[in-house]
Structures are given as structure tokens and as C-alpha cells.
XYZ file of C-alpha atoms in Angstrom:
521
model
C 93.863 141.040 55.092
C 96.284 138.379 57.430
C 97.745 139.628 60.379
C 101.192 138.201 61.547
C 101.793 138.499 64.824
C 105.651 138.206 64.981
C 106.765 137.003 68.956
C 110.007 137.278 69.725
C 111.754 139.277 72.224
C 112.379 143.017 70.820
C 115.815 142.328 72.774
C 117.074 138.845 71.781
C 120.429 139.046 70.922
C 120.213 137.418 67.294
C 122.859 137.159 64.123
C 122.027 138.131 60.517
C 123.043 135.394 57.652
C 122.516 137.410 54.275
C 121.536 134.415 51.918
C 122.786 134.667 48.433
C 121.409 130.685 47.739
C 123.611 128.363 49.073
C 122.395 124.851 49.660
C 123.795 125.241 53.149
C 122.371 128.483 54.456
C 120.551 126.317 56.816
C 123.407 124.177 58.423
C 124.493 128.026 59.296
C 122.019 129.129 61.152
C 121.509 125.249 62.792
C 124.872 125.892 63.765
C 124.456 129.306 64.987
C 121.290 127.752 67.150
C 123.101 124.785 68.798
C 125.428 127.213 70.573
C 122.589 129.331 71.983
C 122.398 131.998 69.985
C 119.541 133.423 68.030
C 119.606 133.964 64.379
C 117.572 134.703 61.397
C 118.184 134.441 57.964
C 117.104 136.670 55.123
C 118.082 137.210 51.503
C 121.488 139.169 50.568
C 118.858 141.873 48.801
C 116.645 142.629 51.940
C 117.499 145.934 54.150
C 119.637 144.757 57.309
C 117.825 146.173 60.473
C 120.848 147.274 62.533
C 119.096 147.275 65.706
C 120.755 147.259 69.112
C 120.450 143.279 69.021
C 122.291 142.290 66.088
C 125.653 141.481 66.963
C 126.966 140.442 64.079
C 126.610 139.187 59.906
C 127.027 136.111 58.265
C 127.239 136.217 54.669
C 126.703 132.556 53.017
C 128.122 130.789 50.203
C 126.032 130.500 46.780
C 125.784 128.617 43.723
C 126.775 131.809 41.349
C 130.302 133.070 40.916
C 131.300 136.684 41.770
C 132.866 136.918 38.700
C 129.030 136.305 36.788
C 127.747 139.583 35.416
C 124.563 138.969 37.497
C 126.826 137.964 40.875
C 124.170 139.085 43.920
C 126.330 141.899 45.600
C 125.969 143.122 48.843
C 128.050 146.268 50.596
C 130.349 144.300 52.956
C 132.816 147.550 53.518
C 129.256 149.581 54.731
C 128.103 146.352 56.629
C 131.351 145.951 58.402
C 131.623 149.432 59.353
C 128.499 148.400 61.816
C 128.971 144.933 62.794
C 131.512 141.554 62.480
C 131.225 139.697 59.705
C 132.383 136.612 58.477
C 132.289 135.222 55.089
C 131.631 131.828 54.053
C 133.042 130.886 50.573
C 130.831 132.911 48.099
C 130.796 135.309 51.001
C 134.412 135.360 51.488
C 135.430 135.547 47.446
C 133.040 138.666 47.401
C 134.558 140.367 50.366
C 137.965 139.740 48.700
C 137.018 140.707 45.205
C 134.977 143.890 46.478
C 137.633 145.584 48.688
C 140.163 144.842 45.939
C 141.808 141.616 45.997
C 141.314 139.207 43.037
C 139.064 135.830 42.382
C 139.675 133.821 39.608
C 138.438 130.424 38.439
C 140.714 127.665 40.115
C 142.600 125.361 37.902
C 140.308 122.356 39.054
C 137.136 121.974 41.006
C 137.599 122.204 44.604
C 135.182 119.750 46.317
C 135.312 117.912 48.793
C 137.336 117.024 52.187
C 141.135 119.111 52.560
C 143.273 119.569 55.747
C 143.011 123.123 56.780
C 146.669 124.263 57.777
C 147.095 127.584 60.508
C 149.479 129.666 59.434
C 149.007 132.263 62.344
C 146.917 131.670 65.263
C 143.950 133.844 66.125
C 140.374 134.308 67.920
C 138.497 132.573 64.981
C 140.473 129.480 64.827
C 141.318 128.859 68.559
C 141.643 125.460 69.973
C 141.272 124.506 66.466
C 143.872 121.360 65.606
C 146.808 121.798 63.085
C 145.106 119.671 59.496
C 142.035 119.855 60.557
C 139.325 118.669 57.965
C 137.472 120.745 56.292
C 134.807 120.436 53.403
C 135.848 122.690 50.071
C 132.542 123.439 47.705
C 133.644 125.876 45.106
C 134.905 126.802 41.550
C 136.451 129.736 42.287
C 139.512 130.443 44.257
C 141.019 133.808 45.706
C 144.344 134.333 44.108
C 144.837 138.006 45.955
C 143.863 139.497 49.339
C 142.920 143.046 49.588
C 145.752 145.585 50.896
C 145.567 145.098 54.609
C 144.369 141.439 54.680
C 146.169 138.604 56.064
C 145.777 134.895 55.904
C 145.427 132.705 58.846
C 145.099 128.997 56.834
C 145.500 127.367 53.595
C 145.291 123.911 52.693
C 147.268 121.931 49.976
C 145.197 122.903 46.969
C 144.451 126.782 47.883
C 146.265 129.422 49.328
C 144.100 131.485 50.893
C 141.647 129.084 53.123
C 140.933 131.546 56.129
C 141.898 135.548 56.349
C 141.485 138.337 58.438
C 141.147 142.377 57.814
C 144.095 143.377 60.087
C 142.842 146.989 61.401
C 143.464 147.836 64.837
C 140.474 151.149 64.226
C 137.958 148.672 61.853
C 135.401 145.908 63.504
C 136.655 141.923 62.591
C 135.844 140.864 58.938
C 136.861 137.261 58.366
C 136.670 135.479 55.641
C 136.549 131.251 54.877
C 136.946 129.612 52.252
C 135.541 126.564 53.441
C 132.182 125.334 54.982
C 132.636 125.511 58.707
C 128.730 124.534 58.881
C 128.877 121.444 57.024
C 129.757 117.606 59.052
C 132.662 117.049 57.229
C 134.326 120.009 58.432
C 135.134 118.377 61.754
C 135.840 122.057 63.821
C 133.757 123.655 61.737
C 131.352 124.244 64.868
C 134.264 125.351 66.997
C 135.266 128.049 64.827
C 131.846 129.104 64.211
C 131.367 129.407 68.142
C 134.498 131.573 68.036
C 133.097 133.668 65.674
C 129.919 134.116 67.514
C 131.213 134.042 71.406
C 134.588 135.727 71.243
C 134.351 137.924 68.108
C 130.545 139.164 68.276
C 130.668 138.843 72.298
C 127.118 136.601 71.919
C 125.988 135.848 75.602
C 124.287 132.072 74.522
C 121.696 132.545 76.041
C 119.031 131.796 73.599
C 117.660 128.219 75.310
C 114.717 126.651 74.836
C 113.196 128.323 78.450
C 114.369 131.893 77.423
C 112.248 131.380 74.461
C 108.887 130.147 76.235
C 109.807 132.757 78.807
C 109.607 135.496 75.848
C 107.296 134.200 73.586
C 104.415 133.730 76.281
C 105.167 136.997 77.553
C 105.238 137.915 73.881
C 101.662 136.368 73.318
C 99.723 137.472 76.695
C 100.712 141.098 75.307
C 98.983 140.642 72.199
C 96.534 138.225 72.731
C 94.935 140.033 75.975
C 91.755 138.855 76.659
C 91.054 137.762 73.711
C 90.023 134.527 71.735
C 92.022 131.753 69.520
C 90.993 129.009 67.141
C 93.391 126.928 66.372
C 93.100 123.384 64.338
C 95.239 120.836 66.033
C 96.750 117.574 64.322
C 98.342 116.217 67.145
C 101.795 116.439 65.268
C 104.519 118.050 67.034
C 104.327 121.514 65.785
C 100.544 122.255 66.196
C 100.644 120.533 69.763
C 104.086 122.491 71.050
C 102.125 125.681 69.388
C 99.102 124.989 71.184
C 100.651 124.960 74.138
C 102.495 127.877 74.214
C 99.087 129.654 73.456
C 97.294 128.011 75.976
C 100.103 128.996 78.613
C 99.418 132.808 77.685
C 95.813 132.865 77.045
C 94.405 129.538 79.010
C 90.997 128.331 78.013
C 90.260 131.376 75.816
C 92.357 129.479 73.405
C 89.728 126.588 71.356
C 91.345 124.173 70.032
C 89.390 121.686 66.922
C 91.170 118.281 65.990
C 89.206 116.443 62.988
C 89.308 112.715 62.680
C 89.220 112.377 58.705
C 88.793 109.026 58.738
C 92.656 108.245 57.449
C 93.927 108.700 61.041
C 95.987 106.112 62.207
C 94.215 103.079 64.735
C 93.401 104.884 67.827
C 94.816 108.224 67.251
C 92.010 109.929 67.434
C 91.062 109.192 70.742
C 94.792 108.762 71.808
C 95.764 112.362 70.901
C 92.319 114.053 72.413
C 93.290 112.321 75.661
C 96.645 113.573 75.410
C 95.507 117.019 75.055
C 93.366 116.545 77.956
C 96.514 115.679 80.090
C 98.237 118.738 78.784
C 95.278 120.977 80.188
C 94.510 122.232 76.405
C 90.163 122.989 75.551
C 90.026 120.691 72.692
C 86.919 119.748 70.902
C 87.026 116.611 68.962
C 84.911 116.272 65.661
C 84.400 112.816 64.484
C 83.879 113.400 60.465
C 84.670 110.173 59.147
C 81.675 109.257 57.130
C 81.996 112.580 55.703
C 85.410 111.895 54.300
C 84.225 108.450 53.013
C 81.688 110.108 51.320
C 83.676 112.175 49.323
C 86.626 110.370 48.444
C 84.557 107.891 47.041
C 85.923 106.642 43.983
C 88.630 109.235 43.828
C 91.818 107.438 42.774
C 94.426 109.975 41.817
C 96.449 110.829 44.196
C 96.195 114.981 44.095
C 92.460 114.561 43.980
C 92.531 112.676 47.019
C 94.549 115.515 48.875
C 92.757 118.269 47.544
C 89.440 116.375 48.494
C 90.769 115.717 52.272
C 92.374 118.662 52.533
C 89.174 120.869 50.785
C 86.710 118.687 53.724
C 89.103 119.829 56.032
C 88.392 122.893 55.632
C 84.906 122.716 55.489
C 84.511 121.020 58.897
C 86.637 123.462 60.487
C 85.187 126.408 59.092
C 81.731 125.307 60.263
C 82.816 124.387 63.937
C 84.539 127.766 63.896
C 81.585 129.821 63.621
C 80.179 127.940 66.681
C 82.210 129.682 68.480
C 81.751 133.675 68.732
C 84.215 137.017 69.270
C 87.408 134.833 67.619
C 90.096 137.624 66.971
C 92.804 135.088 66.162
C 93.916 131.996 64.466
C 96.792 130.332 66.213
C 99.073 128.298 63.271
C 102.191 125.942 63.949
C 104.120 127.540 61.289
C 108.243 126.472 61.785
C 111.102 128.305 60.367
C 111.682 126.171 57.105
C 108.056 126.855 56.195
C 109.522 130.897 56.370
C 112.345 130.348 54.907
C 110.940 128.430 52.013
C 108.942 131.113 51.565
C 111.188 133.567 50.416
C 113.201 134.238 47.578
C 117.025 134.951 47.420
C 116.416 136.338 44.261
C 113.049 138.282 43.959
C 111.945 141.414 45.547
C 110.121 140.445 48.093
C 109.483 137.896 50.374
C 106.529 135.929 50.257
C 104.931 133.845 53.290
C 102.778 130.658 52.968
C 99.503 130.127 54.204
C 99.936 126.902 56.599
C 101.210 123.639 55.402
C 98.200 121.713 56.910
C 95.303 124.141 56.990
C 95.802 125.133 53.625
C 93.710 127.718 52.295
C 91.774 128.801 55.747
C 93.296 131.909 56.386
C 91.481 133.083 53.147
C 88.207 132.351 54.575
C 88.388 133.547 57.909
C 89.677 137.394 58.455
C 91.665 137.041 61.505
C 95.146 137.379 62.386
C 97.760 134.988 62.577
C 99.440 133.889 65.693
C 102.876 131.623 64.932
C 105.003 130.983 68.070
C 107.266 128.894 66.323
C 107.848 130.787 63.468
C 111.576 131.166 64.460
C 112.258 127.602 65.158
C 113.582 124.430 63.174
C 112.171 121.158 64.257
C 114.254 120.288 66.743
C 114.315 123.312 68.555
C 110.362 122.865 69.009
C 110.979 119.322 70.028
C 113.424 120.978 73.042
C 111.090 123.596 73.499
C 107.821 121.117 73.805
C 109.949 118.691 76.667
C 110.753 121.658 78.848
C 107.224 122.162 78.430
C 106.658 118.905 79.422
C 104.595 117.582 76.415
C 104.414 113.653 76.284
C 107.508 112.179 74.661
C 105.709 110.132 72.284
C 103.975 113.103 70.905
C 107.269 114.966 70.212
C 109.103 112.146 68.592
C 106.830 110.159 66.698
C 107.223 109.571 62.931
C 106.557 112.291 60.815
C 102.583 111.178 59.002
C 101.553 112.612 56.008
C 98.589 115.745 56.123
C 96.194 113.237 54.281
C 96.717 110.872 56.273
C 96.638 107.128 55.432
C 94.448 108.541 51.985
C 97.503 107.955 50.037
C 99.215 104.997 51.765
C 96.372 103.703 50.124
C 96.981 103.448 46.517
C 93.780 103.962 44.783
C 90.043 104.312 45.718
C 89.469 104.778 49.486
C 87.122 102.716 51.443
C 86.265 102.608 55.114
C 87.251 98.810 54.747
C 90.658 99.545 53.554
C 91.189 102.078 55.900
C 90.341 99.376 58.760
C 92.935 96.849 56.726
C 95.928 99.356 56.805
C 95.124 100.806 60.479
C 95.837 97.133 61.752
C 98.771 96.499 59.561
C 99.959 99.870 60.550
C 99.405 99.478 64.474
C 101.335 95.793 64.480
C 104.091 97.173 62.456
C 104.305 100.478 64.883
C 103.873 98.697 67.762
C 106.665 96.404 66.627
C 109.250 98.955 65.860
C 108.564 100.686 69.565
C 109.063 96.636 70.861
C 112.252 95.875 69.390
C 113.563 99.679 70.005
C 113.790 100.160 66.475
C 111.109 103.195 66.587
C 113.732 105.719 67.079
C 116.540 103.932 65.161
C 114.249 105.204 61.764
C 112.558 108.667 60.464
C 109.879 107.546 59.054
C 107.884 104.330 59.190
C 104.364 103.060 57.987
C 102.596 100.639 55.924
C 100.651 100.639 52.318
C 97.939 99.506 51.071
C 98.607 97.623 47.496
C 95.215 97.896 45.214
C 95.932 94.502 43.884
C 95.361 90.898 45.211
C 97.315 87.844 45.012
C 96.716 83.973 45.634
C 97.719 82.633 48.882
C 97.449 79.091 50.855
C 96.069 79.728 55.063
C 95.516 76.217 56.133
C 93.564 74.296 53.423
C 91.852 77.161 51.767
C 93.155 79.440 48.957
C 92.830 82.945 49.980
C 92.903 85.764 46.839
C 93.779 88.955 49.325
C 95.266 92.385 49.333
C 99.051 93.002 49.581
C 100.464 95.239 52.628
C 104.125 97.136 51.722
C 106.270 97.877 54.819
C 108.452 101.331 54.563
C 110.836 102.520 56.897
C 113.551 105.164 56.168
C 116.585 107.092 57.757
C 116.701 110.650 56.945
C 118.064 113.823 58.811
C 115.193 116.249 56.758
C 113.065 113.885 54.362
C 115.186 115.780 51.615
C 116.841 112.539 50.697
C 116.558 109.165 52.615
C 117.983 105.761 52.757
C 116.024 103.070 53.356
C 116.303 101.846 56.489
C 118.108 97.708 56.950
C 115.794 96.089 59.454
C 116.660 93.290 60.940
C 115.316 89.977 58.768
C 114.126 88.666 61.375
C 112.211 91.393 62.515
C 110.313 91.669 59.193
C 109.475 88.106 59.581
C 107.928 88.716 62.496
C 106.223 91.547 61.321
C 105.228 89.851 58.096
C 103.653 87.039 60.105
C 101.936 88.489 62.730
C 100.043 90.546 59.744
C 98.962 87.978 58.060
C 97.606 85.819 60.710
C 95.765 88.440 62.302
C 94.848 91.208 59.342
C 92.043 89.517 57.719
C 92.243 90.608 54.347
C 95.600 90.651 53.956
C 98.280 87.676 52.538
C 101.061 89.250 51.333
C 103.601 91.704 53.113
C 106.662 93.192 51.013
C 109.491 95.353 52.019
C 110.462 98.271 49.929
C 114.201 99.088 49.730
C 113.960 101.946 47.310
C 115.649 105.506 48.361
C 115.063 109.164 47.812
C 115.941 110.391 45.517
C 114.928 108.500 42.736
C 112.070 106.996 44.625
C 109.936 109.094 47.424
C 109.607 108.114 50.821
C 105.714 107.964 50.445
C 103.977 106.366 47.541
C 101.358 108.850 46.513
């Protein structure tokens, strides 16, 4: 049986969003985060812990209609009898359909951007402009507001855009229309401050030291004296985790970082002195000819990952047991990896066993510690430069768990390994030159398995062909592909080929997501 440790101040204040599926439930709580104040997000059918903390309830929008005989329903007369709440389009049809009003389908689809008019002024929209955009995503429309409603703003095509329970004896219950959350609403972030600051009286003080102040406190009371084991990747979330462990805990923390042989040229020994730096007890296990070994031959892509990710496992499981009285297994678990987790629309929430280790926890009977459990990706980017991890550590490209084993289309060789490591390194190293590193999400190089003819000098050359990939992307949901500079890819494409033996031909891919995926394999 897994342990989760949860760590998070018991007194954090903290707002509820009841998810009933929207596409957008995160942009809420993003929102909610970027003005300081904590928030968690759980599924409309989950009990709502009204704790001391919980200032106030967020209910989101959702692809069903409230007029669907399986609509998910929640009590929002009961919840705002205990808290402010604000709707959100699904969220604010239900409040108006369940306290009496009336929802109907509109005449035409309302999508897209509208001009949000006030009609009276009030907490919620304050210092918001007259027409402000807003972004409309719905099918419904409210046609009546409950007995002792109001509206606050319409827009051309809808009546009732914002509203208001006007009780002078009842706690606020707002609802919108609109998505506030969402870019296209211009003030959206405004109003949802409002909501938060001057209706729930949030203090905003959630900040990236608050939480290192709480969660190490958080740790040293449950981790005592005792050990951690924690595999390391050098990626952003294991390292920030890591650290925050090693901050509560100090060299009873033992950190394990495997080169698999599909690292990328020089990481290895790049990231373990890194780690030194940071003051983190890191052991470094080179296990390259044991990944050769067993990829060899392997061509299909899933095979390869299992294989990798299956030798993973083994090496860290036997380096593990070198080490004696472990009580804990520290993970660098992030709040998507939660949230993804759980379903809006079954009974119970299940969590994943980590994105990178895989299937460890099974083997190993300790419990989990997750420091970052509560945080999106940029929050543990904040967090790791006020703990003053290495820049280049916290913003480098996102790399694939396997590694450069599928950038590698086809069978795996230590040779072709070497190949796209050099490619790989010039066209990095290129990027970071021109300041183009940070202009992009996601950047690397991959290894074609087929050859071509080329001309070097006077010789004919029959060599392997390198594709260069480079994409803009807020999430690696979808992503454009990203318009280089020519002559940068000339460069690039050059300085390859003259000095990656092996290698004659270098191709650009300009394929997006969807329908294509950013990696190959």
C-alpha cells in the first residue's frame, strides 16, 4: 500500500472550483494562482471540505447542458449558504435554472468574442471598461433570473451576461455568462481578482516563498529523521522537488540519476555537476551499455519506451537496495498529473503512479512524498528561482522520458545515438546563440533511418538524414511550428553537415499539432 504524503499548509487560504468538465477548468484556477491565491480543483460530485480556509467556490463551465437529463448537479443554494460563489457559464445557467429562473437553448450558437455592456456597477466588475471583450462558449442562454436576482451586464446577443443575488442577509452568488478565464476576455482577470480580493476577502498571499516556507516546514514534520530515495532526471520538476526535500531533510535525502544512454551530449555529467552546486547527495549510474543491450533491434516505437522505461526501473531498483532504512520515495508529481487523474464523472478519484518512474511505486512499499503536487509548471519554475536553482535547468526545453530512443526512428545503436547527440548539441547550442532558445517550446533533432546520396568535395557520400523540429506551444496540447529565421537553418544545416560525420542531409519539419505530433515516435 502507497502512502501520499499531502504538504500543504493546514491554513492556506485556498478557493474551491467544482469541475463539471469544462475545457477551461484550468485557465480558472491559473487565474486564481497568478493573483496569489491558492486553489484546488476537484470534481462537481466530490464532498466540499468547508474548512476554516476556504473562502470561497467556483463552479466551472461544462460541455453538457443543464437542460440534459444527465446535467451534473450540484446544491448551489446549500453551497452558498457557506461561502461566495461565482458561476462561470454552465455554472451560472445551473445557478439560474436551480433557484428558479429559466435556461433555454439560444436561437444561435454563442461563440466567440462579444462586448460585455454594465448595466449597474458593482464589486465584481469594478474598474472594468464599458464594451469590454469578452469570450462567449455556449448553447444555452438564460432567458429568466430567479426572483431576487439582478443583472449587472449583457452584451448584444444575450441579455443576461453577468448577475447578482441581491440579499442584504445571504453571502454574494454571482453568476457569468462568459469566460472571464479565457485571453480573449480582455478583463477577464480583473473581474476574477474582484471576485477573489473584494468579494471572498483573499489576503494574496500565496507566493512562491510562502509555499517553500510551508512545504519544508510541511516535510521536516513528516520526514523527521528519516530517509528518501528519489530518482532524479534533471528536468525541472524532479530537480525543484529534490530540492525542497533536501532543504527539509539534507543529506538523508539520496538522490539516483541514470544515464540511459539516450541522454543528450553531455547531460549526464552536466546535470550531476549541477546537482553538486545545488548541495543535493546524488549518485550517478552510468548504464549505457545496458540500455544498448536491450534495445537492440527493437524498432517500434512503444517497445522502445517500455524497454527504456522497464531498464529504468531495474537499475533503480537495484541501486535502491544499496541503500538501507529508506521510509520514503520522494516523486516530482505537478498538479496536471493530479488533475488528470481524476474523473469529473466517476466516483472516485484516481491518482497516477509517476509520469517518469512508471511502475516503481509497485515494487518498493514506501510512501510517497510530492511537494509539488499543488503546482502547475510555472509555479515550480518561480518556486525553483527563489530557490535559486540554475536558470538553464528551469527553462530548458521540455525532452522526452525516453530520451533521444525515439528521436531516433527505428533500431537504436550507440553509433546513432553519437550521430544525433552532435546534431542535437550544434542545433541547441545554436538556438541559445542567436537567442532563439527561449523564443520556442520545444526544440531537438531526429534521426531519419534512411540514407541519401550526397557530393562533399569529390567523393559521393550515401549518409543518414538529420530532421530539425522546433515548436511554439503554451502546454504541448497543440503547437505551431515555430518560423526560424532561413538563415539560421542554413547555418544550422551547414555546420551539421561539415562536422557530423555521418550525416548529409538536414530537413526542417513545418508540420503542427494537431494533425501531426510534436515528437515523431
Amino acid at each position: 500500500m502507497i502512502g501520499i504524503i499531502y504538504l500543504r499548509s493546514i491554513m492556506t487560504e485556498k478557493i474551491l472550483i467544482l469541475d463539471f468538465g469544462s475545457q477551461y477548468t484550468q485557465l480558472i484556477a491559473r487565474a486564481v494562482r497568478e493573483a496569489s491565491v491558492f486553489c484546488e480543483i476537484i470534481p462537481f460530485h466530490k464532498d466540499i471540505p468547508y474548512t476554516p480556509e476556504l473562502k470561497g467556490i467556483i463552479l466551472s463551465g461544462s460541455p453538457f447542458s443543464v437542460n440534459e437529463e444527465n446535467a451534473p448537479l450540484v446544491n448551489i443554494l446549500a453551497i452558498s449558504e457557506k461561502v461566495p460563489v461565482l458561476g462561470i457559464c454552465y455554472g451560472a445557467q445551473l445557478t439560474a435554472k436551480l433557484l428558479g429562473g429559466k435556461v433555454e437553448k439560444s436561437d444561435k450558437r454563442e461563440y466567440g468574442r462579444a462586448k460585455l455592456e454594465k448595466l449597474k456597477e458593482d464589486v465584481l466588475l469594478k474598474e472594468v471598461s464599458s464594451h469590454s471583450q469578452v469570450w462567449m462558449s455556449h448553447s444555452d442562454t438564460i432567458k429568466e433570473l430567479p426572483v431576487g436576482f439582478e443583472i449587472l451586464g449583457t452584451t448584444e446577443s444575450i441579455p443576461v451576461a453577468a448577475f447578482k443575488r441581491i440579499s442584504e442577509d445571504k453571502l454574494p452568488l454571482y453568476g457569468l455568462q462568459f469566460h472571464p478565464e479565457v485571453y480573449h476576455s480582455s478583463e477577464g482577470k480583473k473581474i476574477i481578482k474582484n471576485f477573489l480580493v473584494d468579494i471572498c476577502k483573499c489576503s494574496q498571499d500565496w507566493t512562491p516563498a510562502h509555499f517553500i516556507n510551508d512545504t519544508v516546514a510541511a516535510l521536516k514534520a513528516k520526514i523527521g529523521d528519516k530517509r528518501v530515495i528519489m530518482a532524479l532526471s534533471g528536468g525541472v520538476d524532479s530537480t525543484v522537488a529534490a530540492t525542497l526535500i533536501h532543504k527539509a531533510c539534507g543529506d538523508n535525502l539520496f538522490g539516483i540519476f541514470v544515464d540511459n544512454g539516450v541522454l543528450r551530449k553531455g547531460e549526464f555529467e552536466q546535470v550531476l555537476k549541477s546537482y553538486g552546486e545545488l548541495g543535493l547527495n546524488v549518485k550517478g549510474i552510468d548504464a549505457k551499455n545496458h540500455f544498448y543491450t536491450r534495445l537492440a533491434g527493437i524498432t517500434d516505437p512503444e517497445e522502445k519506451r517500455k524497454v527504456i522505461g522497464s531498464g529504468f526501473i531495474d537499475i533503480f531498483d537495484q541501486e535502491a537496495h544499496r541503500i538501507e532504512n529508506i521510509d520514503f520515495l520522494g516523486q516530482g508529481t505537478i498538479y496536471p498529473d493530479v488533475i488528470e487523474s481524476a474523473s469529473v464523472h466517476g466516483p472516485s478519484a484516481t491518482i497516477k503512479s509517476h509520469h517518469n518512474v512508471g511502475g516503481l511505486p509497485d515494487l518498493m512499499k514506501l510512501s510517497l512524498v510530492e511537494p509539488l503536487r499543488s503546482l502547475f509548471k510555472d509555479e515550480v519554475r518561480k518556486v525553483g528561482l527563489e530557490l535559486g536553482i540554475p536558470h538553464d535547468m528551469l527553462f530548458r526545453h521540455p525532452f522526452p522520458g525516453p530520451g533521444l530512443g525515439i528521436r531516433i526512428l527505428g533500431d537504436v545503436t550507440e553509433e546513432k545515438v553519437r550521430l544525433l547527440q552532435e546534431a542535437d548539441a550544434i542545433y541547441t547550442n545554436g538556438l541559445k546563440r542567436e537567442n532563439l532558445y527561449s523564443t520556442v517550446w520545444q526544440a531537438g533533432t531526429i534521426l531519419l533511418p534512411i540514407k541519401s546520396v550526397g557530393v562533399m568535395g569529390d567523393e559521393r557520400t550515401y549518409e543518414f538524414t538529420i530532421v530539425l523540429r522546433a515548436v511554439t506551444s503554451v502546454d504541448g496540447m497543440t503547437a505551431d511550428w515555430a518560423h526560424l529565421p532561413y538563415e539560421f537553418l542554413a547555418n544550422i544545416s551547414n555546420e551539421i553537415i561539415n562536422n557530423v560525420r555521418g550525416i548529409n542531409r538536414v530537413v526542417y519539419d513545418i508540420s503542427s499539432k494537431p494533425p501531426a505530433t510534436i515528437e515523431w515516435e
